Coordinates of C-alpha atoms in Angstrom, one line a residue:
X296 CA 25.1 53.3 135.4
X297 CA 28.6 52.4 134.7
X298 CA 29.2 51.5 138.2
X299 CA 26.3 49.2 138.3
X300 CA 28.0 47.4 135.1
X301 CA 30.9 47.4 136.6
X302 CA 29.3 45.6 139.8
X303 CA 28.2 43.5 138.2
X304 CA 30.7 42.2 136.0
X305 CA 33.5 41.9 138.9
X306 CA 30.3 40.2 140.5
X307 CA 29.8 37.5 137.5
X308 CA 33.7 37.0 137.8
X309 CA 34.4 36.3 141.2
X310 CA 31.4 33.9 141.6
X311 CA 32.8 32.6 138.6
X312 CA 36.1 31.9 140.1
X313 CA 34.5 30.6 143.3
X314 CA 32.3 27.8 141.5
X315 CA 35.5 27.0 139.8
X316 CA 37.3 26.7 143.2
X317 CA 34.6 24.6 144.7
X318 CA 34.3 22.5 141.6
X319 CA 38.4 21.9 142.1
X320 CA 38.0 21.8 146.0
X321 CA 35.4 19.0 145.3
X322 CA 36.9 16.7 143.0
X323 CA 40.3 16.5 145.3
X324 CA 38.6 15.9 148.1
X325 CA 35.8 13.2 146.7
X326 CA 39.1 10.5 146.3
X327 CA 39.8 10.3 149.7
X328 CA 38.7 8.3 152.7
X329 CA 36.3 9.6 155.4
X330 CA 38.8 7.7 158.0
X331 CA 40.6 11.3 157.9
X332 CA 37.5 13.0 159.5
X333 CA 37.2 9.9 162.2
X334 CA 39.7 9.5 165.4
X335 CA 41.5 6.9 166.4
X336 CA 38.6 4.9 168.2
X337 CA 35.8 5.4 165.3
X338 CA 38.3 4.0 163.0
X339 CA 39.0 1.2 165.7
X340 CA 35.6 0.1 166.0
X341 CA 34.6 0.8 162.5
X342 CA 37.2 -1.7 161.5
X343 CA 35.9 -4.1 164.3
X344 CA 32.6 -3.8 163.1
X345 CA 34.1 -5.1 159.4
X346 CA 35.8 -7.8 160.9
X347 CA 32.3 -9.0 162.7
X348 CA 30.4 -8.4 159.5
X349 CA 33.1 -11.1 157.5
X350 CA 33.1 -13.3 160.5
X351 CA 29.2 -13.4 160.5
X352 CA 29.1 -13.5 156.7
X353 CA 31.8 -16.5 157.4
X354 CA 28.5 -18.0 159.5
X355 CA 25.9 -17.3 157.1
X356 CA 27.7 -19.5 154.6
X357 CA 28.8 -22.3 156.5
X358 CA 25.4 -23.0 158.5
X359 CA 22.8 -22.6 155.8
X360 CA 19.2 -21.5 157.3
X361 CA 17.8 -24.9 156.6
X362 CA 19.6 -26.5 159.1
X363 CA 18.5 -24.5 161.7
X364 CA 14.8 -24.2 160.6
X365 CA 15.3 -28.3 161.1
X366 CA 16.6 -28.1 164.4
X367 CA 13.2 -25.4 165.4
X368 CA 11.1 -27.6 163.7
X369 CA 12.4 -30.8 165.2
X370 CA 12.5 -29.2 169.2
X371 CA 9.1 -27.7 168.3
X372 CA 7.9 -31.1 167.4
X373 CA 9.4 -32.4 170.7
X374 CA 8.3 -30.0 172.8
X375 CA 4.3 -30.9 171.6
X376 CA 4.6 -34.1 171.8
X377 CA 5.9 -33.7 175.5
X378 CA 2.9 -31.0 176.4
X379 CA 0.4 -33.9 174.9
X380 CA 1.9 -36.5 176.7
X381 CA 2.2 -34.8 180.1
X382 CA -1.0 -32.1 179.8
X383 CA -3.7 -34.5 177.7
X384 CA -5.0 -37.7 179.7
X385 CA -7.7 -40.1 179.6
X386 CA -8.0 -43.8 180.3
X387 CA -7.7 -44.6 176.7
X388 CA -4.2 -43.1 176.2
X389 CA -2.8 -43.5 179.2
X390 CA -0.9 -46.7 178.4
X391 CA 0.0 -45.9 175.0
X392 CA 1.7 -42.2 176.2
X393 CA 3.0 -44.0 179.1
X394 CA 4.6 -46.6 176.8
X395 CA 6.0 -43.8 174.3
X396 CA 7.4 -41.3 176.7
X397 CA 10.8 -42.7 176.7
X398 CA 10.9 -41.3 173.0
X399 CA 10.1 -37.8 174.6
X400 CA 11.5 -37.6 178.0
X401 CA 14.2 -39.5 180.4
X402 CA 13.6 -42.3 183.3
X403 CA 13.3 -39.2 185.8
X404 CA 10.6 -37.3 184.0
X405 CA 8.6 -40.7 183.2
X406 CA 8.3 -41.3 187.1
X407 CA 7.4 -37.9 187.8
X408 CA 4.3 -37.5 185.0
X409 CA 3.7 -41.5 184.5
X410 CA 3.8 -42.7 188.3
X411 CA 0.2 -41.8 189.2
X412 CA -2.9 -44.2 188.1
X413 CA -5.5 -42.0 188.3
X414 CA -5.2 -41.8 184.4
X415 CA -5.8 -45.5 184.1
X416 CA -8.4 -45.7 186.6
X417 CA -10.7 -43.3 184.7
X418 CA -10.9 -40.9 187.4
X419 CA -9.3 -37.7 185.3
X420 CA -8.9 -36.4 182.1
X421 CA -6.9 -33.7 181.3
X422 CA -7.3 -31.7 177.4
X423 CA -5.1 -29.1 176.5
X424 CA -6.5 -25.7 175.0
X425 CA -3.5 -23.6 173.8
X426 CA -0.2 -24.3 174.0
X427 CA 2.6 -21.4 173.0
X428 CA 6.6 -22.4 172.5
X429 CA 9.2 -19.9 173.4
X430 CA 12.4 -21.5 172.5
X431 CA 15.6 -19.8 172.6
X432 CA 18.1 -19.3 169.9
X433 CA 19.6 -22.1 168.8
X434 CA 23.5 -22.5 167.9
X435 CA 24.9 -25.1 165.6
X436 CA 26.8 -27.5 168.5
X437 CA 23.9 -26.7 170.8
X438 CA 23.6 -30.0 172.9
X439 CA 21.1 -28.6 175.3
X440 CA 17.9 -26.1 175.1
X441 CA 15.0 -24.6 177.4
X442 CA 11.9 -24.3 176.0
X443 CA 9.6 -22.3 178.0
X444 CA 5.5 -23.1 177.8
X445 CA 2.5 -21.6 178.2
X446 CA 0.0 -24.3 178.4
X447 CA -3.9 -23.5 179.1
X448 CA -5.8 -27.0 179.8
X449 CA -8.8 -28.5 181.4
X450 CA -9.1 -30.9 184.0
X451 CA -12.1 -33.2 184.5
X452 CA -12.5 -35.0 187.4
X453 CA -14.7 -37.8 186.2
X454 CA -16.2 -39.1 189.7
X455 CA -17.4 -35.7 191.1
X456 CA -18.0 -34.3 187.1
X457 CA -16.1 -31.2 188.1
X458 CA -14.1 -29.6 185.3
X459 CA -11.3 -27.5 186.1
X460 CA -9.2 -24.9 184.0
X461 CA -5.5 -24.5 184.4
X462 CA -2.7 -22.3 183.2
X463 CA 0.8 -23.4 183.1
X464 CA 4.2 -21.7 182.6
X465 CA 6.9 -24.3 182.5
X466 CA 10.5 -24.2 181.8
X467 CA 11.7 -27.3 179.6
X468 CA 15.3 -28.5 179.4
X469 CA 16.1 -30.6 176.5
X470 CA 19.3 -32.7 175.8
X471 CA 20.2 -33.6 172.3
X472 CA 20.5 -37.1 172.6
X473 CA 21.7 -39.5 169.6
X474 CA 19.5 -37.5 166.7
X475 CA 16.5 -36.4 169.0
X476 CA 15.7 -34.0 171.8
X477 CA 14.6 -35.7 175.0
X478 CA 13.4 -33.7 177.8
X479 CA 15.7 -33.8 180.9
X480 CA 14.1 -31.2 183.5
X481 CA 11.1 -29.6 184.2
X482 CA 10.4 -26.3 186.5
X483 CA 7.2 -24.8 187.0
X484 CA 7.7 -20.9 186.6
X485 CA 4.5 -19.7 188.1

């Protein structure tokens, strides 16, 4: 039975003195940087990576999020008004989009979707169903944007009462022109 004691006394004492030692072991060690663990590259890029994260909290302060919900809201805007104009019309309209379409697009993209009469001799009308907007990111100097369009409309062909359906995917350049996005090219991706 003495031995037992014994056991279990040199036992209680060496854990003792290894707690103890782990306890020291621990506190030295929880001062010191983990860049001691890392090689030469991780520290490399790890300190890259804190230079990106200033520069892009440098970004976040100087272009506040308002000014770039403006400019999506203001090409999103554009970008409708240029699907109505092109993709919605009767005899009614005609005129009026034809007359307003230098507020949307340029000279070039007015003869391409305003040349044709057909519109003002009653013959069509065109209606647009859905319309989605996938514009890109925009940056802060940003002078010039696609904006690609999905565009499901109607045709009706007044003289023979035929209605057809229609699905578009178009690819929209805008400039920045003055304090407004005008549309500048136009390619049909389907």
């Amino acid at each position: 039975m003495d031995s037992i004691k014994a056991f279990k006394y040199v036992s209680m004492i060496v854990l003792t003195f290894l707690l103890i030692g782990n306890i020291f072991l621990y506190i030295q060690n929880n001062g010191e940087e983990e860049a001691f663990s890392l090689s030469e590259e991780e520290v490399l890029e790890l300190r890259e990576l804190r230079e990106e994260n200033e520069r892009l909290r440098y970004l976040e302060d100087t272009n506040s999020l308002t000014q770039r919900e403006e400019r999506f809201i203001q090409l999103e805007g554009q970008a409708e008004r240029f699907i109505t104009s092109v993709f919605e019309q009767d005899a009614e309209t005609y005129q009026e989009k034809k007359a307003a379409a230098d507020q949307v697009m340029n000279e070039e993209m007015q003869e391409r979707f305003f040349s044709a009469d057909m519109y003002g001799k009653n013959e069509v009308q065109t209606r647009i169903q859905e319309a989605n907007y996938y514009i890109e990111n925009i940056e802060e100097n940003q002078n010039e944007i696609d904006i690609v369009m999905e565009v499901s409309h109607e045709i009706n062909y007044i003289q023979t009462d035929m209605t057809e359906e229609s699905h578009a995917f178009i690819r929209v350049t805008f400039e920045r022109k003055d304090e407004s996005w005008i549309a500048t090219g136009f390619r049909d991706l389907m």
